[in-house]
Amino acid sequence: MILITGISGRLGSLIHAGAIARGLAPMAGSSKPQGIGERTRRIDFDDPDSLDLGGVSTLMIVSAGYGEDDVVIGRHERIISAAEQKGVQHIVYTSLAGEGDHLAFALAHRWTERRLQRSSADRTILRNGLYAELIADLSAPVDGIITAPFGTGRISAVARADLAEAAVTVLANPAAHRNRIYELSGTDAWSIGELADAVGVVYRPIGLGAQREHLATLPLLPFQPAMLMSIYSAAAHGFLESHRSDLQALLERPPRPSLAEALKHLGQAR
Ligand SMILES: NC(=O)c1ccc[n+]([C@@H]2O[C@H](COP(=O)([O-])OP(=O)(O)OC[C@H]3O[C@@H](n4cnc5c(N)ncnc54)[C@H](OP(=O)(O)O)[C@@H]3O)[C@@H](O)[C@H]2O)c1
């Protein structure tokens, strides 16, 4: 049996729906499930008593980021240990693409990869690129102007839907992807200036200091400014362009055109 964690999240819900559509009959895990039923378990990485993995052969761990490193690492350690104790055969983990190494949230992902390499379970590591929807959100124009410190660096962003489909491909036949690490960045890289031209808005780059001052005026959680600033700086200095992706091979089709599409959808939704 397959169990997918984090199914109330944006990526987890897509993986769960995709696995159902593919006939994999997955069990759903969530820290805040809508209801507990035959095919749903409360799986809260912060609550060791909830980590019931009985009967699970393949565990899809959707990373539970959005916290300080010690919090995220603690969560991942607890779910991996619980899987090992119950003899789960294969763990699939959503990590971060190689070009994301300079991002503030990379460390918890790399720690989890190391932990999985030492695990008694087989593993497949999905090194997800930056979400196109996230970059589109951070580049959302106001009155036709994108004001952001992205400089001129290109970003190889990827649609969550493509990442979910890649994950479902692995879940459908985990043995074929045993102990593999896949780099899953987008295959079309865009600078925010190119993106602005494509969707017909103006890009006004600003400095990192100005953006940090702006973030200080927003109601963010304490860890968020560092995470966001690391995305801007890595992008501006050319670190978020990928030169190697396994996405197309795993999907067996070209990836969706990601960033410009995401920005257009954002414009239509607002
Ligand atoms: N590649 C990127 O661009 C990028 C950017 C930001 C973050 N991420 C990582 O990718 C993950 C999924 O992204 P997303 O956009 O789908 O995030 P999201 O919509 O904000 O969802 C957060 C995810 O964290 C899970 N989670 C939170 N607390 C948990 C807990 N105590 N136990 C178990 N799971 C918990 C949630 O699952 P439940 O609520 O169902 O428990 C959900 O799957 C994030 O958590 C983060 O680690 C990737």
XYZ file of C-alpha atoms and ligand atoms in Angstrom:
318
model
C 0.000 0.000 0.000
C 1.091 3.530 -0.844
C 0.661 6.303 1.719
C 1.064 9.930 0.653
C 1.698 12.521 3.383
C 0.778 16.194 3.277
C -2.280 15.777 1.101
C -3.904 19.036 2.235
C -1.007 20.984 0.693
C -0.837 22.271 -2.869
C 1.694 19.708 -4.097
C 0.480 16.845 -1.883
C -3.127 17.227 -3.058
C -2.005 17.034 -6.709
C 0.082 13.918 -6.050
C -2.818 12.310 -4.184
C -5.339 13.100 -6.940
C -2.900 11.902 -9.607
C -2.271 8.631 -7.772
C -6.021 8.007 -7.486
C -6.507 8.795 -11.181
C -3.745 6.300 -12.019
C -5.570 3.593 -10.037
C -2.914 3.307 -7.334
C -5.531 3.473 -4.519
C -3.263 5.444 -2.188
C -3.835 6.028 1.500
C -3.981 9.744 2.340
C -2.028 11.236 5.233
C -2.384 14.741 6.564
C -1.669 16.603 9.785
C -5.094 18.177 9.406
C -7.274 15.695 7.539
C -10.807 16.689 6.598
C -11.977 13.402 8.096
C -10.451 10.114 9.180
C -11.683 7.177 7.160
C -10.658 3.892 5.686
C -8.273 5.599 3.267
C -7.221 8.588 5.387
C -4.912 8.731 8.375
C -3.835 11.642 10.526
C -0.085 11.799 9.911
C 1.358 14.755 11.785
C 5.165 14.778 11.773
C 5.047 16.914 14.944
C 3.097 14.212 16.798
C 4.971 10.859 17.002
C 1.789 9.121 18.235
C 0.074 9.890 14.927
C 2.729 8.229 12.750
C 0.949 4.927 12.143
C 2.520 3.390 9.039
C 1.245 -0.142 9.537
C 0.607 -1.878 6.195
C 2.474 0.754 4.188
C 4.976 -0.543 1.626
C 5.698 2.733 -0.198
C 5.715 6.038 1.654
C 5.549 9.305 -0.288
C 6.883 12.026 2.013
C 5.932 15.527 0.932
C 8.466 17.717 2.717
C 6.989 19.693 5.588
C 9.023 22.875 5.174
C 7.945 26.324 6.294
C 9.802 26.295 9.601
C 13.236 26.738 11.108
C 15.746 24.028 10.088
C 15.584 22.243 13.451
C 11.799 22.040 13.240
C 11.757 20.721 9.663
C 14.611 18.271 10.305
C 12.872 17.018 13.445
C 9.708 16.383 11.437
C 11.536 14.477 8.723
C 13.550 12.424 11.221
C 10.347 11.344 12.988
C 8.533 10.207 9.837
C 11.581 8.378 8.430
C 12.211 6.620 11.773
C 8.543 5.636 11.971
C 8.771 4.190 8.446
C 11.881 2.200 9.323
C 10.284 0.830 12.481
C 7.308 -0.479 10.486
C 9.486 -1.948 7.723
C 8.313 0.389 4.952
C 10.170 -0.838 1.864
C 10.463 2.336 -0.184
C 10.410 6.042 0.668
C 9.888 8.718 -1.995
C 10.854 12.224 -0.842
C 10.259 15.658 -2.383
C 13.588 17.442 -2.051
C 15.066 20.558 -3.650
C 16.851 20.812 -7.010
C 20.632 21.092 -7.107
C 20.571 24.724 -8.250
C 18.736 25.530 -5.003
C 21.803 24.767 -2.865
C 22.203 28.418 -1.885
C 18.624 28.820 -0.703
C 17.955 29.144 3.004
C 15.731 26.061 3.002
C 18.279 23.835 1.190
C 19.968 22.592 4.347
C 16.923 20.742 5.712
C 16.431 19.051 2.331
C 20.077 18.016 2.075
C 19.964 16.715 5.661
C 16.920 14.625 4.779
C 18.620 13.257 1.664
C 21.622 12.185 3.776
C 19.286 10.614 6.318
C 17.543 8.662 3.565
C 20.862 7.485 2.125
C 21.521 5.861 5.523
C 18.036 4.405 5.764
C 17.193 0.719 5.734
C 14.412 1.536 3.255
C 14.941 1.988 -0.470
C 14.511 5.581 -1.512
C 13.820 7.823 -4.474
C 14.705 11.476 -4.128
C 12.754 13.958 -6.232
C 14.822 17.133 -6.314
C 12.045 19.558 -7.212
C 12.827 22.851 -8.900
C 11.347 26.097 -7.681
C 7.601 26.219 -8.212
C 6.533 28.400 -11.137
C 3.510 29.435 -9.079
C 5.789 30.681 -6.282
C 8.005 32.708 -8.627
C 4.889 34.100 -10.341
C 3.534 35.132 -6.938
C 6.807 36.867 -6.069
C 6.744 38.634 -9.456
C 3.087 39.639 -9.383
C 2.750 43.015 -11.116
C 0.987 45.874 -9.369
C -0.585 48.352 -11.798
C 1.346 46.690 -14.621
C 4.751 46.913 -12.914
C 6.809 44.074 -11.388
C 8.920 45.610 -8.636
C 11.324 42.971 -7.317
C 15.050 42.302 -6.775
C 15.380 39.456 -9.289
C 18.100 41.202 -11.309
C 18.697 39.595 -14.703
C 19.320 35.980 -13.670
C 17.211 33.254 -15.217
C 15.054 30.844 -13.207
C 14.235 27.274 -14.288
C 10.898 27.115 -12.524
C 8.521 24.188 -12.819
C 4.750 23.800 -12.485
C 3.597 21.926 -9.372
C 1.363 19.821 -11.660
C 4.423 18.490 -13.525
C 6.184 17.685 -10.244
C 3.099 15.842 -9.041
C 2.915 13.842 -12.257
C 6.593 12.909 -11.952
C 5.970 11.747 -8.376
C 3.005 9.615 -9.466
C 5.164 8.018 -12.182
C 7.591 6.921 -9.465
C 4.803 5.721 -7.157
C 3.346 3.593 -9.957
C 6.537 1.512 -10.103
C 8.876 2.369 -7.207
C 11.251 -0.534 -7.878
C 12.117 0.969 -11.282
C 13.268 4.147 -9.515
C 15.014 2.495 -6.568
C 17.811 4.621 -5.050
C 17.622 7.205 -7.843
C 17.956 10.967 -7.418
C 16.047 12.964 -10.038
C 16.695 16.629 -10.793
C 13.269 18.081 -11.601
C 13.726 21.691 -12.621
C 11.894 23.366 -15.449
C 13.471 23.100 -18.875
C 12.641 26.682 -19.924
C 14.557 29.313 -17.976
C 13.272 32.886 -17.777
C 14.617 36.081 -16.317
C 11.931 38.254 -14.780
C 12.644 40.896 -17.453
C 11.929 38.318 -20.190
C 8.837 37.240 -18.310
C 7.592 40.821 -18.057
C 8.049 41.270 -21.826
C 6.197 38.002 -22.505
C 3.136 38.996 -20.486
C 3.226 42.695 -21.439
C 4.126 44.340 -18.141
C 7.074 46.455 -16.962
C 9.873 45.026 -14.796
C 11.449 47.506 -12.379
C 14.349 45.763 -10.584
C 15.198 46.973 -7.089
C 18.073 46.160 -4.735
C 18.057 43.465 -2.067
C 18.233 46.083 0.701
C 15.099 47.828 -0.525
C 13.276 44.489 -0.676
C 14.401 43.557 2.838
C 13.015 46.876 4.106
C 9.744 46.156 2.286
C 9.493 42.659 3.801
C 9.933 44.171 7.260
C 6.598 45.965 6.752
C 4.727 42.700 6.005
C 3.158 40.318 8.548
C 5.606 37.459 7.885
C 6.652 34.608 10.174
C 10.165 35.055 11.658
C 11.833 32.517 9.315
C 10.229 33.831 6.130
C 12.309 36.951 5.297
C 15.538 34.909 5.199
C 13.914 32.308 2.943
C 12.514 34.909 0.568
C 15.703 36.964 0.456
C 17.674 33.839 -0.408
C 15.388 33.216 -3.400
C 15.815 36.780 -4.672
C 19.573 36.779 -4.219
C 20.099 33.321 -5.752
C 17.939 34.282 -8.745
C 19.533 37.693 -9.224
C 23.000 36.206 -9.251
C 22.225 33.435 -11.707
C 22.070 30.466 -9.339
C 18.506 29.365 -10.118
C 19.067 28.410 -13.730
C 19.327 24.669 -14.151
C 21.535 23.072 -16.747
C 20.329 19.538 -16.150
C 16.825 18.232 -15.630
C 15.361 14.738 -15.611
C 11.830 16.104 -15.776
C 11.141 15.452 -19.447
C 12.514 11.906 -19.249
C 10.347 11.111 -16.236
C 7.219 12.700 -17.724
C 7.913 11.228 -21.179
C 6.730 14.547 -22.662
C 7.951 18.147 -22.623
C 7.179 19.951 -19.354
C 4.410 22.545 -19.311
C 5.546 26.048 -20.288
C 5.814 27.132 -16.701
C 6.631 30.681 -15.638
C 4.855 32.771 -18.242
C 1.782 30.519 -17.925
C 1.798 30.828 -14.147
C 2.046 34.609 -14.338
C -0.784 34.776 -16.885
C -2.996 32.581 -14.669
C -2.192 34.778 -11.693
C -3.252 37.840 -13.711
C -6.519 36.147 -14.727
C -7.258 35.010 -11.161
C -6.894 38.534 -9.740
N 10.177 23.759 -4.714
C 9.695 24.894 -4.216
O 9.584 25.941 -4.916
C 9.246 24.962 -2.797
C 8.930 26.198 -2.257
C 8.468 26.243 -0.951
C 8.339 25.069 -0.234
N 8.642 23.876 -0.784
C 8.510 22.598 -0.042
O 7.530 21.801 -0.678
C 6.512 21.399 0.263
C 5.179 21.327 -0.439
O 4.915 22.590 -1.031
P 3.432 23.144 -1.147
O 3.498 24.340 -2.003
O 2.475 22.050 -1.477
O 3.196 23.607 0.359
P 1.823 23.978 1.098
O 0.681 24.002 0.146
O 2.053 25.210 1.905
O 1.668 22.784 2.080
C 2.540 22.588 3.173
C 2.839 21.111 3.241
O 3.482 20.792 4.479
C 2.776 19.709 5.087
N 2.897 19.795 6.536
C 2.901 20.924 7.281
N 2.986 20.602 8.587
C 3.044 19.245 8.653
C 3.145 18.314 9.718
N 3.208 18.727 10.997
N 3.163 17.001 9.423
C 3.078 16.571 8.134
N 3.013 17.405 7.074
C 2.972 18.730 7.345
C 1.361 19.918 4.650
O 0.605 18.746 4.779
P -0.747 18.597 5.665
O -1.245 19.984 5.952
O -1.690 17.802 4.838
O -0.302 17.877 6.869
C 1.568 20.284 3.182
O 1.803 19.169 2.365
C 6.598 22.448 1.364
O 6.147 21.927 2.609
C 8.072 22.780 1.401
O 8.785 21.839 2.178
C 9.090 23.802 -2.062
